[in-house]
Coordinates of C-alpha atoms and ligand atoms in Angstrom, one line a residue:
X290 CA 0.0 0.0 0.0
X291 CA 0.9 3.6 -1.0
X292 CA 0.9 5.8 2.2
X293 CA 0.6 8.8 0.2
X294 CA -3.0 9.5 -0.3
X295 CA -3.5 8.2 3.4
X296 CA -0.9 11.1 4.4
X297 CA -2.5 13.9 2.1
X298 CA -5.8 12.5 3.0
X299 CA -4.7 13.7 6.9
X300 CA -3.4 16.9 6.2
X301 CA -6.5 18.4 4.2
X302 CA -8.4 18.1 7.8
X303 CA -7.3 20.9 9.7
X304 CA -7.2 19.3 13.2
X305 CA -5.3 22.1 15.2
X306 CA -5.3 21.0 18.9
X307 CA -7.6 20.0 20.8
X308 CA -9.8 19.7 17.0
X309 CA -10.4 16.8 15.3
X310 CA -11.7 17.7 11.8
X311 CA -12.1 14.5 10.5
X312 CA -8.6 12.8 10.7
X313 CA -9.5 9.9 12.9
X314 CA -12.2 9.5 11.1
X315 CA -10.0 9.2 8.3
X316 CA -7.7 7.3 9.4
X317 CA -10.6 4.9 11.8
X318 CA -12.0 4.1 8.4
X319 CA -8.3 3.2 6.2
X320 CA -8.0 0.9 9.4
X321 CA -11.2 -0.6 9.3
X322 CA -10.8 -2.0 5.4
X323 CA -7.8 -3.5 6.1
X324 CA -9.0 -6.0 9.1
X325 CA -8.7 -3.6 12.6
X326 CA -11.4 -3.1 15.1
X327 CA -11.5 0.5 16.1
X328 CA -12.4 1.6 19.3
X329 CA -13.0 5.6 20.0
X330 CA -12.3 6.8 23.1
X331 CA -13.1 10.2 23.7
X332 CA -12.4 12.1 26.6
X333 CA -13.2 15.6 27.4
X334 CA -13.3 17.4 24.3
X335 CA -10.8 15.4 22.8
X336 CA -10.5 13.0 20.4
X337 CA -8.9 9.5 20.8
X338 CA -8.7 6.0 19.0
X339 CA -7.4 2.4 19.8
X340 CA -7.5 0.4 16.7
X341 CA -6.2 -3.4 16.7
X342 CA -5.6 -6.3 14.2
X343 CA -4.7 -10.0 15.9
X344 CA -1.9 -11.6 14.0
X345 CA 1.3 -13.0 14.6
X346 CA 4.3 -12.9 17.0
X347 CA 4.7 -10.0 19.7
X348 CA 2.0 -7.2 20.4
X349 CA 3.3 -4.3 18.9
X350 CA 2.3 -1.0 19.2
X351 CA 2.3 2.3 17.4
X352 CA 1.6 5.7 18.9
X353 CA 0.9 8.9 17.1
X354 CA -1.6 11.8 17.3
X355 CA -3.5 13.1 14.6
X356 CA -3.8 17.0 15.9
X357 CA -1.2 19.5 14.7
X358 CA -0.1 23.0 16.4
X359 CA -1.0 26.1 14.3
X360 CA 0.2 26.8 11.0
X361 CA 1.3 30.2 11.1
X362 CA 1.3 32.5 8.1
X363 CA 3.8 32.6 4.6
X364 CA 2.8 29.2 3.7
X365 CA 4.0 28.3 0.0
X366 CA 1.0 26.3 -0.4
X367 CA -1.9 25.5 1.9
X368 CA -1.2 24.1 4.8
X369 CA -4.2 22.0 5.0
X370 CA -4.2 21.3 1.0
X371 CA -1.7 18.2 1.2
X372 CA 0.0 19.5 -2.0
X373 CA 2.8 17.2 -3.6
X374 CA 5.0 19.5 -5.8
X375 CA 8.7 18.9 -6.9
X376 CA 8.5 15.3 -5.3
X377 CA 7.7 17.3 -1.8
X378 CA 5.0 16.9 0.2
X379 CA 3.7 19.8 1.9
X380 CA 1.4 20.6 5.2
X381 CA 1.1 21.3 9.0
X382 CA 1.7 17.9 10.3
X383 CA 4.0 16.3 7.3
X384 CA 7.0 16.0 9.6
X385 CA 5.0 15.9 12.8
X386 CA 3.1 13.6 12.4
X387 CA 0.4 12.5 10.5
X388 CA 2.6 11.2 7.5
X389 CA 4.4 8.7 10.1
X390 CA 0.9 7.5 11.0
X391 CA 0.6 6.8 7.1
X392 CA 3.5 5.2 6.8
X393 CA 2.6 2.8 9.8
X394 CA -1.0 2.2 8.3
X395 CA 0.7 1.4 4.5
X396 CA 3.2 -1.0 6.4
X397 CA 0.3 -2.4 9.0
X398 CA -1.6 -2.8 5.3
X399 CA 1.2 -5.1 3.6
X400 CA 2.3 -7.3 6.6
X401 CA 0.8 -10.1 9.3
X402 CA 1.6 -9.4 12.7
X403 CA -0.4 -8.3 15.6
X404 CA -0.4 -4.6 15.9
X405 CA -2.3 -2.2 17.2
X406 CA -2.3 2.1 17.1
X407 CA -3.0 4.3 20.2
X408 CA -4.3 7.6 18.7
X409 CA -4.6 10.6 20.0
X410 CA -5.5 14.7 19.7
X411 CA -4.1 16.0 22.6
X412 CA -0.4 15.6 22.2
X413 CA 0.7 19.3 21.3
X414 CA -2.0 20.7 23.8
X415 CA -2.1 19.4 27.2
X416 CA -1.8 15.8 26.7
X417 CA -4.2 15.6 29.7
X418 CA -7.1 13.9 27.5
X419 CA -4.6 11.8 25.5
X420 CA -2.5 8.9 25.4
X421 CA -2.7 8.8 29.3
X422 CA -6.2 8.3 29.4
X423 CA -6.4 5.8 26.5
X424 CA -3.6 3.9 28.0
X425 CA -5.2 3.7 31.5
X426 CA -8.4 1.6 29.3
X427 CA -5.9 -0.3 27.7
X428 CA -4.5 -1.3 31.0
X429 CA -8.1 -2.1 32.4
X430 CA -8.9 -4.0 28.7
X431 CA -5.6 -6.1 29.1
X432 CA -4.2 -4.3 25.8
X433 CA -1.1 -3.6 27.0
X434 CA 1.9 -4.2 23.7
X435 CA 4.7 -6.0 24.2
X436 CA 6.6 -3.1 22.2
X437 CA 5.2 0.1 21.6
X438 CA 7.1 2.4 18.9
X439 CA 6.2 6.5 18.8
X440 CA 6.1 7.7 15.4
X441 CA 7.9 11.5 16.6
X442 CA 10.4 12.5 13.9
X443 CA 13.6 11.2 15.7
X444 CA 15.9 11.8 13.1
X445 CA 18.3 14.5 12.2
X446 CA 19.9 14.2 9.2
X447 CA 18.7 11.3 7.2
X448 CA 16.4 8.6 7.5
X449 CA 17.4 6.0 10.0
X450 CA 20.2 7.7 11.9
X451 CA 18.3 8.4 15.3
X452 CA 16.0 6.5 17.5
X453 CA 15.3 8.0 21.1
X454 CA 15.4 5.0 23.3
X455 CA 14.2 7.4 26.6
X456 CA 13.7 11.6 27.2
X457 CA 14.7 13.5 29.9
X458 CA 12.0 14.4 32.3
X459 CA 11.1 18.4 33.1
X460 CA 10.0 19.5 36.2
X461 CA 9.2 24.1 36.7
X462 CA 9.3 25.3 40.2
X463 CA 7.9 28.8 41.2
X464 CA 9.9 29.8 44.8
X465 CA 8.3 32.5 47.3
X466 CA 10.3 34.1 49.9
X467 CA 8.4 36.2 52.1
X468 CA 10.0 38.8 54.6
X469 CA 9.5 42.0 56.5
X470 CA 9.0 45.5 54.6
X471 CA 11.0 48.4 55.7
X472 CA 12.9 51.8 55.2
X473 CA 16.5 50.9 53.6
X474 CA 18.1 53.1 56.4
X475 CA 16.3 50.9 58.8
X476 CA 17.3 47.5 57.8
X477 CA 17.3 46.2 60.7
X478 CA 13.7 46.8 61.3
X479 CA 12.9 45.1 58.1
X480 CA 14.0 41.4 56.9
X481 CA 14.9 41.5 53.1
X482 CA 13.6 38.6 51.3
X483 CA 16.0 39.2 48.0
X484 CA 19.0 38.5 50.6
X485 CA 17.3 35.4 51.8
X486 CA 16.8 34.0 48.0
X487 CA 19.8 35.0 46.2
X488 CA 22.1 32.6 48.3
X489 CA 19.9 29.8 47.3
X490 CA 19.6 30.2 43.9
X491 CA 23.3 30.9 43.7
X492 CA 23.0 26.8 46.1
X493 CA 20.8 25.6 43.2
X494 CA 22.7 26.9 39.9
X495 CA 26.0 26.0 41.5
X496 CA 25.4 22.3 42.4
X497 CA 26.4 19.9 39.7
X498 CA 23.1 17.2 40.0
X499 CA 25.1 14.2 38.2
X500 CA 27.6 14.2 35.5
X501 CA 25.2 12.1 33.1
X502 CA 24.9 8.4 32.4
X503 CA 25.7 5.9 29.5
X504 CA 22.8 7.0 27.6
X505 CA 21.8 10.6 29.4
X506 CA 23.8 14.0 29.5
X507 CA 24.1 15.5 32.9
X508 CA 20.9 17.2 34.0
X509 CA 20.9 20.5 34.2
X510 CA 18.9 23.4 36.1
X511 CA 18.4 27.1 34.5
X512 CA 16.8 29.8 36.6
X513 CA 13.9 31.4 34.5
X514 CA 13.4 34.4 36.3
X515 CA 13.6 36.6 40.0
X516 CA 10.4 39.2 40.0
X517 CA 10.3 42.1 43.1
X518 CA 8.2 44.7 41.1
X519 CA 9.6 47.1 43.5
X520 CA 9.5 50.3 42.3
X521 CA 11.2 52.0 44.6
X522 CA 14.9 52.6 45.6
X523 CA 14.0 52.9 49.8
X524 CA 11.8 50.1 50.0
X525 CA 13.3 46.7 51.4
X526 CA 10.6 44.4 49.2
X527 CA 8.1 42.3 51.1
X528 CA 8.6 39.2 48.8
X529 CA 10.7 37.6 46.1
X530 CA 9.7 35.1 43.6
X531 CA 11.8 33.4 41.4
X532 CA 11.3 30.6 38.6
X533 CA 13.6 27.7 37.6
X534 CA 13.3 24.8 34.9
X535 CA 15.2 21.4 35.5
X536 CA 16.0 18.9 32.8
X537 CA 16.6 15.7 34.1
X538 CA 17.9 12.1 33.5
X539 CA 16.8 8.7 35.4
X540 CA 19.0 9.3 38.2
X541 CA 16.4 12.1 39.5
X542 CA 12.4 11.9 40.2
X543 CA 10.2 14.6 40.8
X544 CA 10.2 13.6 44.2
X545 CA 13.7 13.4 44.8
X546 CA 13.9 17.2 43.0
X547 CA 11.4 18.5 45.3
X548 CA 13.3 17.4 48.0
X549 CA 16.6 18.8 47.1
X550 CA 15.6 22.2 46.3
X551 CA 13.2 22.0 49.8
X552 CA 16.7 21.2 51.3
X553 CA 18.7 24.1 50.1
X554 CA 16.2 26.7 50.0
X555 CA 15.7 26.2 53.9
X556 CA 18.8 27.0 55.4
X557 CA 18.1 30.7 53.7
X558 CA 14.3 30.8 53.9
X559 CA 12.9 28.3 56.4
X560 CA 9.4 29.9 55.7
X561 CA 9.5 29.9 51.8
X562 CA 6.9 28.6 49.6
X563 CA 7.9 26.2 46.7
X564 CA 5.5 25.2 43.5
X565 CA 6.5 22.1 41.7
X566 CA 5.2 21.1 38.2
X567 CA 6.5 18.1 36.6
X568 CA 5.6 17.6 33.0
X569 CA 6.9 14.4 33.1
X570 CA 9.6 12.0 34.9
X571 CA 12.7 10.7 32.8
X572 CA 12.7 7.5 31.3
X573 CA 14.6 5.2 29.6
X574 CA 14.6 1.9 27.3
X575 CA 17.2 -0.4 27.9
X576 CA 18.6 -1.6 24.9
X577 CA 17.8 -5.2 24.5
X578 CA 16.3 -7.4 22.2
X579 CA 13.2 -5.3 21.1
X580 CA 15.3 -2.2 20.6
X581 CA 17.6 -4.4 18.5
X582 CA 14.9 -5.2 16.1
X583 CA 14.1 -1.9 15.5
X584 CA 17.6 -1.1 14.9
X585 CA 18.5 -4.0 12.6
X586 CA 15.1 -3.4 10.3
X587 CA 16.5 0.3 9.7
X588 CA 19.8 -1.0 8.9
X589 CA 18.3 -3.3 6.5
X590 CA 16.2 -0.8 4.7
X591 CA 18.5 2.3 4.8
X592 CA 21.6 0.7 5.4
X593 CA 21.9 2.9 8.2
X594 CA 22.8 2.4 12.1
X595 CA 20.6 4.4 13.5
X596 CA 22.3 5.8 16.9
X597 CA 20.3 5.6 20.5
X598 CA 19.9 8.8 22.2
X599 CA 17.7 10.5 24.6
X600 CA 17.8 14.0 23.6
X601 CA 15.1 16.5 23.0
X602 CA 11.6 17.7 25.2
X603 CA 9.2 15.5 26.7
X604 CA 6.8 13.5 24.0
X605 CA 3.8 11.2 24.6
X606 CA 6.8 8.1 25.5
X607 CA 6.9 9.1 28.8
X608 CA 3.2 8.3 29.5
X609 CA 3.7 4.4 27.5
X610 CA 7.1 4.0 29.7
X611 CA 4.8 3.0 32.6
X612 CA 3.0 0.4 31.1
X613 CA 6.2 -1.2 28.2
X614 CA 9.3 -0.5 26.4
X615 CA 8.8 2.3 24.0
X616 CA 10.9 3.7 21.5
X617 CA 10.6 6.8 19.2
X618 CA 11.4 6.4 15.6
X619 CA 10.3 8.6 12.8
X620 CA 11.1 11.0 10.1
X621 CA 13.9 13.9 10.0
X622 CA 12.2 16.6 12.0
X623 CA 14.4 19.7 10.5
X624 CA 10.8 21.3 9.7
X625 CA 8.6 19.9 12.7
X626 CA 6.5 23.1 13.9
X627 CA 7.7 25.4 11.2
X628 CA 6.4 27.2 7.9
X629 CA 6.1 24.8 4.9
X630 CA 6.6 22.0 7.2
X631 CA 7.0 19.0 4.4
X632 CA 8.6 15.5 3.8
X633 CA 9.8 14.1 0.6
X634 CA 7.8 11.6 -1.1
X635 CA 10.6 9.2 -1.5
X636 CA 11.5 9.6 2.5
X637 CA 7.7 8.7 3.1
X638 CA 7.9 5.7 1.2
X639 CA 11.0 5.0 2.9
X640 CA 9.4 5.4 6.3
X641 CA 6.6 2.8 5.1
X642 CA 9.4 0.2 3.8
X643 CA 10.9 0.4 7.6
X644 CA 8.0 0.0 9.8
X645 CA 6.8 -3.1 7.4
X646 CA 10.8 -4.6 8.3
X647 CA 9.9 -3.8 11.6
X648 CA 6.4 -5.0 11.8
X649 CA 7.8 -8.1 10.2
X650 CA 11.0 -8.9 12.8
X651 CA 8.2 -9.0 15.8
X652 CA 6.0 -11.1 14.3
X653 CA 8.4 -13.6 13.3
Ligands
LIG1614 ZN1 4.5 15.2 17.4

């Protein structure tokens, strides 16, 4: 099976997060005609899909989501029109990501094996309606995969080199140091709040967390921002606020995080508040057997070794690396987000050749 008219068939429907406009329904019926059961799982106002077909060998599964972020303006062609000119195919979600889905589909189309696709809409919005939420009734269903593969553009130069084997987890923080206002003649009337939180951050950004693993770079912490809004140049402040971001590897958790910055913030500020948000925890694959396969069925299509690496923001992974293995592979994403996002034809057709190896090594 061609994936092309799938994939152009996706990008005329305009599903900018959290709409819809048609794609799964698109893509619920190209499954249906070639042997799945779909099964639509809305939640909130979003979208969602599990679609499987029994077959041979290991439960494997593909991930993708079917909404794309908005197109912006100074298209060359409609973004939404799925135009194929000069071998190129263009439109918002070429790269990232409803071509990969295509390509999955065409391969799923040619092949016996038992595989499966966890759709979403929600993974460039909140992500709060998406893959979690279908995963959690795949748990309760006993549809877990034995493999589950993220169709994400991985790569960064050509086909094959990259697949991300874990991500590094992010977690905000939003500290509040409260002291005592005063005249700055009179300081010791007053208790200055920017004294208290300047030693700590200077703590935080000093302190190396780990000096990376086999498969991680070191995690690192960057402070995002210290807010008085004090106007005047008298006034001790009655309160600080500052913002930080960590990126971090598998030697870290959100709780352990929370702790550490609860740790060195109190020797300065015993009464400061601390916010934490964690968008999502690290994780990581071990390579093994089922990461193997993937790489070997690149090899054999492209001829090349695709490298393991762990780089890059959060993605829709770390929600699956709860419940199985996962692994990203997909196209080069040099024009994931951007104007005249696009993929060559030939690379599509490529893609579709690779997940059919691949589909084929875990069913045998
Ligand atoms: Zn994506």
């Amino acid at each position: 099976m061609d994936p092309l008219p799938l994939a152009q068939s996706l990008l005329r429907c305009p599903s900018v997060t959290p709409e819809n406009a048609g794609a799964q329904a698109v893509l619920a019926e190209a499954l249906e005609s070639i042997g799945f059961t779909v099964t639509h799982l809305p939640f909130g106002n979003i979208k969602n899909f599990y679609a499987e077909r029994p077959g041979l060998g290991a439960h494997l599964c593909f991930a993708g989501h079917t909404d794309v972020v908005p197109p912006g303006d100074n298209w060359t062609h409609d973004p939404f029109a799925g135009v194929v000119d000069g071998g190129i195919l263009y439109g918002r979600g070429a790269c990232d990501m409803k071509t990969a889905i295509a390509a999955f589909v065409a391969a799923a189309a040619d092949t016996p094996g038992h595989v499966s696709l966890l759709i979403t809409g929600d993974e460039e919005g909140e992500a709060l309606n998406g893959t979690a939420r279908v995963l959690e009734w795949m748990a309760e269903a006993q549809k877990i995969p034995d493999f589950c593969i993220v169709g994400e553009p991985t790569c960064r130069a050509l086909l094959g080199d990259t697949i991300k084997i874990g991500r590094r987890g992010s977690l905000s923080a939003r500290i509040t140091v409260t002291g005592r206002q005063g005249h700055t003649a009179y300081p010791q009337k007053a208790d200055n709040p920017i004294h208290r939180l300047i030693p700590a951050l200077a703590a935080m950004a000093a302190h190396q967390l780990d000096s990376g693993t086999e498969w991680f770079e070191p995690s690192t912490l960057q402070i995002t921002s210290v807010d008085v809004g004090n106007p005047a140049s008298n006034v001790i402040p009655g309160a600080v606020f500052a913002k930080l971001n960590i990126r971090f590897n598998n030697l870290h958790t959100e709780n352990s995080l929370t702790d550490w910055l609860t740790e060195t913030l109190a020797p300065h500020a015993p009464e400061a508040e601390i916010e934490i948000f964690c968008s999502g925890e690290s994780f990581l694959t071990e390579p093994g057997p089922h990461v193997e396969k993937l790489g070997a069925a690149i090899k054999s299509v492209t001829g090349v070794s695709p490298d393991q690496t762990t780089g890059g923001g959060t993605s829709d992974a770390r929600f699956i690396a709860r419940y199985c293995p996962v692994a990203e592979f997909g196209l080069v994403g040099a024009t994931m987000h951007q104007t005249d996002e696009q993929v060559p034809v030939a690379e599509l057709r490529t893609l579709a050749a690779i997940y059919r190896a691949i589909i084929e090594s875990f069913a045998a």
